[in-house]
PDB file of C-alpha atoms in Angstrom:
ATOM      1  CA  ILE A 278       0.000   0.000   0.000  1.00 75.00           C
ATOM      2  CA  VAL A 279       2.755   2.436   0.932  1.00 69.00           C
ATOM      3  CA  ALA A 280       4.758   1.686  -2.211  1.00 69.00           C
ATOM      4  CA  ARG A 281       1.658   2.086  -4.376  1.00 70.00           C
ATOM      5  CA  ALA A 282       0.737   5.363  -2.662  1.00 72.00           C
ATOM      6  CA  LEU A 283       4.237   6.721  -3.156  1.00 65.00           C
ATOM      7  CA  GLY A 284       4.208   5.793  -6.831  1.00 64.00           C
ATOM      8  CA  SER A 285       0.571   6.200  -7.850  1.00 68.00           C
ATOM      9  CA  GLY A 286      -1.175   8.613  -5.523  1.00 70.00           C
ATOM     10  CA  PHE A 287      -4.246   8.397  -3.325  1.00 78.00           C
ATOM     11  CA  ARG A 288      -7.037   7.427  -5.752  1.00 82.00           C
ATOM     12  CA  GLU A 289      -5.396   4.385  -7.333  1.00 82.00           C
ATOM     13  CA  THR A 290      -4.082   3.251  -3.970  1.00 83.00           C
ATOM     14  CA  LEU A 291      -7.556   3.530  -2.461  1.00 88.00           C
ATOM     15  CA  PHE A 292      -8.844   1.169  -5.161  1.00 90.00           C
ATOM     16  CA  MET A 293      -5.950  -1.174  -4.433  1.00 88.00           C
ATOM     17  CA  GLY A 294      -7.049  -1.010  -0.793  1.00 91.00           C
ATOM     18  CA  PHE A 295     -10.584  -1.990  -1.797  1.00 94.00           C
ATOM     19  CA  GLY A 296      -9.092  -5.011  -3.578  1.00 91.00           C
ATOM     20  CA  LEU A 297      -7.103  -5.940  -0.473  1.00 90.00           C
ATOM     21  CA  ILE A 298     -10.248  -5.668   1.625  1.00 93.00           C
ATOM     22  CA  LEU A 299     -12.212  -7.875  -0.784  1.00 92.00           C
ATOM     23  CA  GLY A 300      -9.442 -10.481  -0.561  1.00 88.00           C
ATOM     24  CA  ASP A 301      -9.656 -10.390   3.232  1.00 89.00           C
ATOM     25  CA  LEU A 302     -13.425 -10.803   3.045  1.00 91.00           C
ATOM     26  CA  VAL A 303     -13.012 -13.819   0.748  1.00 88.00           C
ATOM     27  CA  TYR A 304     -10.687 -15.406   3.289  1.00 84.00           C
ATOM     28  CA  LEU A 305     -12.938 -14.471   6.212  1.00 86.00           C
ATOM     29  CA  THR A 306     -15.871 -16.094   4.431  1.00 87.00           C
ATOM     30  CA  ALA A 307     -13.887 -19.223   3.593  1.00 82.00           C
ATOM     31  CA  VAL A 308     -12.660 -19.573   7.156  1.00 80.00           C
ATOM     32  CA  ILE A 309     -16.107 -19.089   8.672  1.00 80.00           C
ATOM     33  CA  LEU A 310     -17.756 -21.523   6.285  1.00 80.00           C
ATOM     34  CA  GLY A 311     -15.004 -24.108   6.549  1.00 74.00           C
ATOM     35  CA  LEU A 312     -14.368 -23.816  10.255  1.00 61.00           C
ATOM     36  CA  ALA A 313     -18.066 -23.974  11.096  1.00 53.00           C
ATOM     37  CA  LEU A 314     -18.199 -27.447   9.607  1.00 62.00           C
ATOM     38  CA  LEU A 315     -14.956 -28.626  11.174  1.00 62.00           C
ATOM     39  CA  ALA A 316     -15.389 -27.038  14.606  1.00 53.00           C
ATOM     40  CA  GLU A 317     -17.864 -29.629  15.793  1.00 55.00           C
ATOM     41  CA  ALA A 318     -15.805 -32.649  14.783  1.00 65.00           C
ATOM     42  CA  PHE A 319     -12.158 -31.686  15.169  1.00 67.00           C
ATOM     43  CA  THR A 320     -11.531 -29.661  18.313  1.00 65.00           C
ATOM     44  CA  GLY A 321      -7.968 -30.996  18.562  1.00 71.00           C
ATOM     45  CA  ILE A 322      -7.161 -29.624  15.130  1.00 67.00           C
ATOM     46  CA  PHE A 323      -8.348 -26.187  16.227  1.00 64.00           C
ATOM     47  CA  LEU A 324      -6.047 -26.300  19.222  1.00 71.00           C
ATOM     48  CA  ALA A 325      -3.162 -27.176  16.897  1.00 74.00           C
ATOM     49  CA  ILE A 326      -4.132 -24.358  14.507  1.00 65.00           C
ATOM     50  CA  LYS A 327      -4.330 -21.935  17.415  1.00 68.00           C
ATOM     51  CA  ILE A 328      -0.893 -22.937  18.710  1.00 77.00           C
ATOM     52  CA  GLY A 329       0.569 -22.951  15.205  1.00 74.00           C
ATOM     53  CA  GLY A 330      -0.860 -19.499  14.499  1.00 67.00           C
ATOM     54  CA  ALA A 331       0.524 -18.130  17.761  1.00 73.00           C
ATOM     55  CA  LEU A 332       3.959 -19.614  17.023  1.00 78.00           C
ATOM     56  CA  TYR A 333       3.927 -18.200  13.499  1.00 74.00           C
ATOM     57  CA  LEU A 334       3.001 -14.713  14.734  1.00 69.00           C
ATOM     58  CA  SER A 335       5.764 -14.983  17.352  1.00 80.00           C
ATOM     59  CA  TYR A 336       8.252 -15.927  14.614  1.00 79.00           C
ATOM     60  CA  ILE A 337       7.238 -12.938  12.476  1.00 73.00           C
ATOM     61  CA  ALA A 338       7.501 -10.684  15.538  1.00 75.00           C
ATOM     62  CA  TRP A 339      11.025 -11.992  16.247  1.00 79.00           C
ATOM     63  CA  LYS A 340      12.059 -11.485  12.606  1.00 76.00           C
ATOM     64  CA  LEU A 341      10.782  -7.886  12.664  1.00 70.00           C
ATOM     65  CA  TRP A 342      12.456  -7.173  16.014  1.00 76.00           C
ATOM     66  CA  THR A 343      15.827  -8.420  14.754  1.00 77.00           C
ATOM     67  CA  ALA A 344      15.543  -7.170  11.152  1.00 66.00           C
ATOM     68  CA  GLY A 345      18.479  -5.386   9.638  1.00 59.00           C
ATOM     69  CA  LEU A 346      18.092  -1.688   9.084  1.00 52.00           C
ATOM     70  CA  ILE A 347      18.694  -1.211   5.386  1.00 50.00           C
ATOM     71  CA  SER A 348      16.969   1.875   4.058  1.00 49.00           C
ATOM     72  CA  GLN A 349      15.562   1.518   0.587  1.00 51.00           C
ATOM     73  CA  ASN A 350      13.917   3.688  -1.982  1.00 51.00           C
ATOM     74  CA  ILE A 351      10.297   2.654  -2.195  1.00 48.00           C
ATOM     75  CA  GLU A 352       8.993   2.866  -5.726  1.00 50.00           C
ATOM     76  CA  ALA A 353       5.873   1.627  -7.460  1.00 48.00           C
ATOM     77  CA  ARG A 354       5.045   1.538 -11.128  1.00 51.00           C
ATOM     78  CA  LYS A 355       2.077   3.648 -12.079  1.00 53.00           C
ATOM     79  CA  ALA A 356      -0.966   1.414 -12.479  1.00 50.00           C
ATOM     80  CA  THR A 357      -2.828   1.443 -15.772  1.00 62.00           C
ATOM     81  CA  GLY A 358      -6.118   2.318 -14.102  1.00 78.00           C
ATOM     82  CA  LEU A 359      -8.473   1.867 -11.194  1.00 83.00           C
ATOM     83  CA  THR A 360      -9.486  -1.662 -12.233  1.00 85.00           C
ATOM     84  CA  SER A 361      -5.847  -2.678 -12.437  1.00 83.00           C
ATOM     85  CA  ALA A 362      -5.178  -1.203  -9.000  1.00 82.00           C
ATOM     86  CA  PHE A 363      -8.223  -3.001  -7.547  1.00 88.00           C
ATOM     87  CA  LEU A 364      -7.223  -6.357  -9.060  1.00 85.00           C
ATOM     88  CA  SER A 365      -3.656  -5.825  -7.867  1.00 83.00           C
ATOM     89  CA  GLY A 366      -4.877  -5.475  -4.286  1.00 83.00           C
ATOM     90  CA  LEU A 367      -7.210  -8.459  -4.600  1.00 85.00           C
ATOM     91  CA  PHE A 368      -4.541 -10.752  -6.026  1.00 84.00           C
ATOM     92  CA  VAL A 369      -1.922  -9.612  -3.509  1.00 80.00           C
ATOM     93  CA  THR A 370      -4.250 -10.669  -0.703  1.00 81.00           C
ATOM     94  CA  LEU A 371      -5.473 -13.893  -2.324  1.00 77.00           C
ATOM     95  CA  GLY A 372      -1.883 -14.867  -3.126  1.00 74.00           C
ATOM     96  CA  ASN A 373      -0.746 -14.323   0.457  1.00 71.00           C
ATOM     97  CA  PRO A 374      -1.214 -17.397   2.672  1.00 69.00           C
ATOM     98  CA  LYS A 375      -0.457 -15.271   5.757  1.00 73.00           C
ATOM     99  CA  THR A 376      -3.867 -13.643   5.391  1.00 77.00           C
ATOM    100  CA  MET A 377      -5.612 -17.028   5.527  1.00 73.00           C
ATOM    101  CA  LEU A 378      -3.421 -18.101   8.449  1.00 73.00           C
ATOM    102  CA  PHE A 379      -4.328 -14.885  10.250  1.00 77.00           C
ATOM    103  CA  TYR A 380      -8.049 -15.618   9.977  1.00 76.00           C
ATOM    104  CA  VAL A 381      -7.620 -19.326  10.745  1.00 72.00           C
ATOM    105  CA  ALA A 382      -5.598 -18.489  13.862  1.00 70.00           C
ATOM    106  CA  LEU A 383      -7.840 -15.712  15.156  1.00 71.00           C
ATOM    107  CA  ALA A 384     -11.367 -16.754  14.184  1.00 71.00           C
ATOM    108  CA  PRO A 385     -11.623 -19.851  16.403  1.00 67.00           C
ATOM    109  CA  SER A 386     -10.034 -17.982  19.307  1.00 69.00           C
ATOM    110  CA  LEU A 387     -12.289 -14.942  19.139  1.00 73.00           C
ATOM    111  CA  LEU A 388     -15.557 -16.154  17.646  1.00 73.00           C
ATOM    112  CA  PRO A 389     -18.020 -18.949  18.384  1.00 73.00           C
ATOM    113  CA  ILE A 390     -17.674 -20.231  14.799  1.00 68.00           C
ATOM    114  CA  GLU A 391     -20.406 -22.845  15.146  1.00 69.00           C
ATOM    115  CA  ALA A 392     -22.926 -20.192  16.233  1.00 75.00           C
ATOM    116  CA  ILE A 393     -22.370 -17.570  13.518  1.00 79.00           C
ATOM    117  CA  GLY A 394     -25.554 -16.896  11.565  1.00 82.00           C
ATOM    118  CA  LEU A 395     -26.154 -14.734   8.508  1.00 87.00           C
ATOM    119  CA  SER A 396     -26.700 -11.548  10.525  1.00 90.00           C
ATOM    120  CA  ASP A 397     -23.519 -12.217  12.534  1.00 87.00           C
ATOM    121  CA  TYR A 398     -21.621 -12.825   9.306  1.00 86.00           C
ATOM    122  CA  LEU A 399     -22.876  -9.556   7.798  1.00 92.00           C
ATOM    123  CA  ILE A 400     -21.801  -7.708  10.948  1.00 91.00           C
ATOM    124  CA  LEU A 401     -18.339  -9.323  10.677  1.00 87.00           C
ATOM    125  CA  VAL A 402     -18.086  -8.288   7.025  1.00 91.00           C
ATOM    126  CA  GLY A 403     -19.075  -4.721   7.889  1.00 94.00           C
ATOM    127  CA  LEU A 404     -16.655  -4.548  10.805  1.00 92.00           C
ATOM    128  CA  THR A 405     -13.822  -6.076   8.779  1.00 89.00           C
ATOM    129  CA  PHE A 406     -14.411  -3.621   5.930  1.00 94.00           C
ATOM    130  CA  THR A 407     -14.583  -0.642   8.299  1.00 94.00           C
ATOM    131  CA  VAL A 408     -11.503  -1.601  10.321  1.00 92.00           C
ATOM    132  CA  LEU A 409      -9.385  -2.380   7.269  1.00 90.00           C
ATOM    133  CA  LEU A 410     -10.415   0.854   5.560  1.00 91.00           C
ATOM    134  CA  ALA A 411      -9.731   2.824   8.748  1.00 91.00           C
ATOM    135  CA  VAL A 412      -6.258   1.273   8.892  1.00 88.00           C
ATOM    136  CA  LEU A 413      -5.447   1.637   5.186  1.00 89.00           C
ATOM    137  CA  ILE A 414      -6.504   5.251   4.631  1.00 89.00           C
ATOM    138  CA  PRO A 415      -4.021   6.780   7.100  1.00 87.00           C
ATOM    139  CA  TYR A 416      -1.239   4.689   5.507  1.00 82.00           C
ATOM    140  CA  ILE A 417      -2.216   5.932   2.083  1.00 83.00           C
ATOM    141  CA  LEU A 418      -2.401   9.551   3.225  1.00 83.00           C
ATOM    142  CA  ALA A 419       0.861   9.409   5.164  1.00 81.00           C
ATOM    143  CA  ALA A 420       2.898   7.572   2.528  1.00 75.00           C
ATOM    144  CA  ALA A 421       4.095  10.649   0.685  1.00 59.00           C
ATOM    145  CA  ARG A 422       5.348  12.262   3.882  1.00 64.00           C
ATOM    146  CA  ALA A 423       6.862   9.047   5.192  1.00 69.00           C
ATOM    147  CA  ARG A 424       9.259   8.506   2.299  1.00 59.00           C
ATOM    148  CA  ALA A 425      12.088  10.586   3.764  1.00 58.00           C
ATOM    149  CA  LEU A 426      11.451   9.443   7.329  1.00 67.00           C
ATOM    150  CA  LEU A 427      11.512   5.723   6.486  1.00 65.00           C
ATOM    151  CA  LYS A 428      15.032   6.044   5.108  1.00 63.00           C
ATOM    152  CA  THR A 429      16.561   6.699   8.537  1.00 71.00           C
ATOM    153  CA  PRO A 430      17.783   3.706  10.554  1.00 75.00           C
ATOM    154  CA  ARG A 431      16.171   5.039  13.750  1.00 78.00           C
ATOM    155  CA  ALA A 432      12.730   5.270  12.132  1.00 74.00           C
ATOM    156  CA  LEU A 433      13.069   1.825  10.527  1.00 71.00           C
ATOM    157  CA  LYS A 434      14.065   0.285  13.841  1.00 77.00           C
ATOM    158  CA  ALA A 435      11.135   1.929  15.657  1.00 78.00           C
ATOM    159  CA  LEU A 436       8.706   0.801  12.948  1.00 72.00           C
ATOM    160  CA  ASN A 437       9.977  -2.789  13.026  1.00 74.00           C
ATOM    161  CA  ARG A 438       9.978  -2.976  16.813  1.00 82.00           C
ATOM    162  CA  SER A 439       6.468  -1.508  17.061  1.00 82.00           C
ATOM    163  CA  ALA A 440       5.100  -4.021  14.568  1.00 75.00           C
ATOM    164  CA  ALA A 441       6.988  -6.836  16.320  1.00 80.00           C
ATOM    165  CA  SER A 442       5.527  -5.847  19.679  1.00 86.00           C
ATOM    166  CA  ILE A 443       1.979  -5.847  18.321  1.00 83.00           C
ATOM    167  CA  LEU A 444       2.459  -9.237  16.660  1.00 79.00           C
ATOM    168  CA  GLY A 445       4.070 -10.659  19.787  1.00 82.00           C
ATOM    169  CA  MET A 446       1.196  -9.484  21.989  1.00 86.00           C
ATOM    170  CA  THR A 447      -1.312 -10.939  19.514  1.00 80.00           C
ATOM    171  CA  ALA A 448       0.530 -14.265  19.565  1.00 79.00           C
ATOM    172  CA  ALA A 449       0.553 -14.308  23.369  1.00 83.00           C
ATOM    173  CA  TYR A 450      -3.167 -13.507  23.491  1.00 80.00           C
ATOM    174  CA  ILE A 451      -3.967 -16.311  21.053  1.00 75.00           C
ATOM    175  CA  ALA A 452      -1.801 -18.799  22.922  1.00 78.00           C
ATOM    176  CA  LEU A 453      -3.104 -17.944  26.376  1.00 81.00           C
ATOM    177  CA  ARG A 454      -6.776 -17.518  25.563  1.00 73.00           C
ATOM    178  CA  THR A 455      -8.914 -20.379  26.758  1.00 65.00           C
ATOM    179  CA  ASN A 456     -11.785 -21.422  24.524  1.00 59.00           C
TER     180      ASN A 456
END
């Protein structure tokens, strides 16, 4: 998103964001539909998924915390249009197994999967859309100003450590949550 915003501007990046959100909603839907069927029969598998998800998030947190501080120029090719930007976002999300793992790890820990009805699902879709849009828009708006800042080692280290801390706390919550 940041690279696209730096190279293409707000409008095209917003459409890329809509594609990313649609990809997340596809995965959310797949997880809810699939996990609802499996939740009743395979509780042990869900415990393994929960532990695996927590370990994976911990690994990513560790990698971010210890990442080297190499500043880079962030460039993006100009998209050919809004449809291209949208499809780019959609395919980035659908091609990223971490997104599916995120939903598989969190959904059983936070939601009573077997009890989700259509109205609950629609609320989840609305909340997911709203939260993702609320997170993406500030990134898109701040990208142009962040270019110079993100080149400094101090800023890169702070960014990596902040993201690592959030991922580490999420992993701990998933691992320690009973249910």
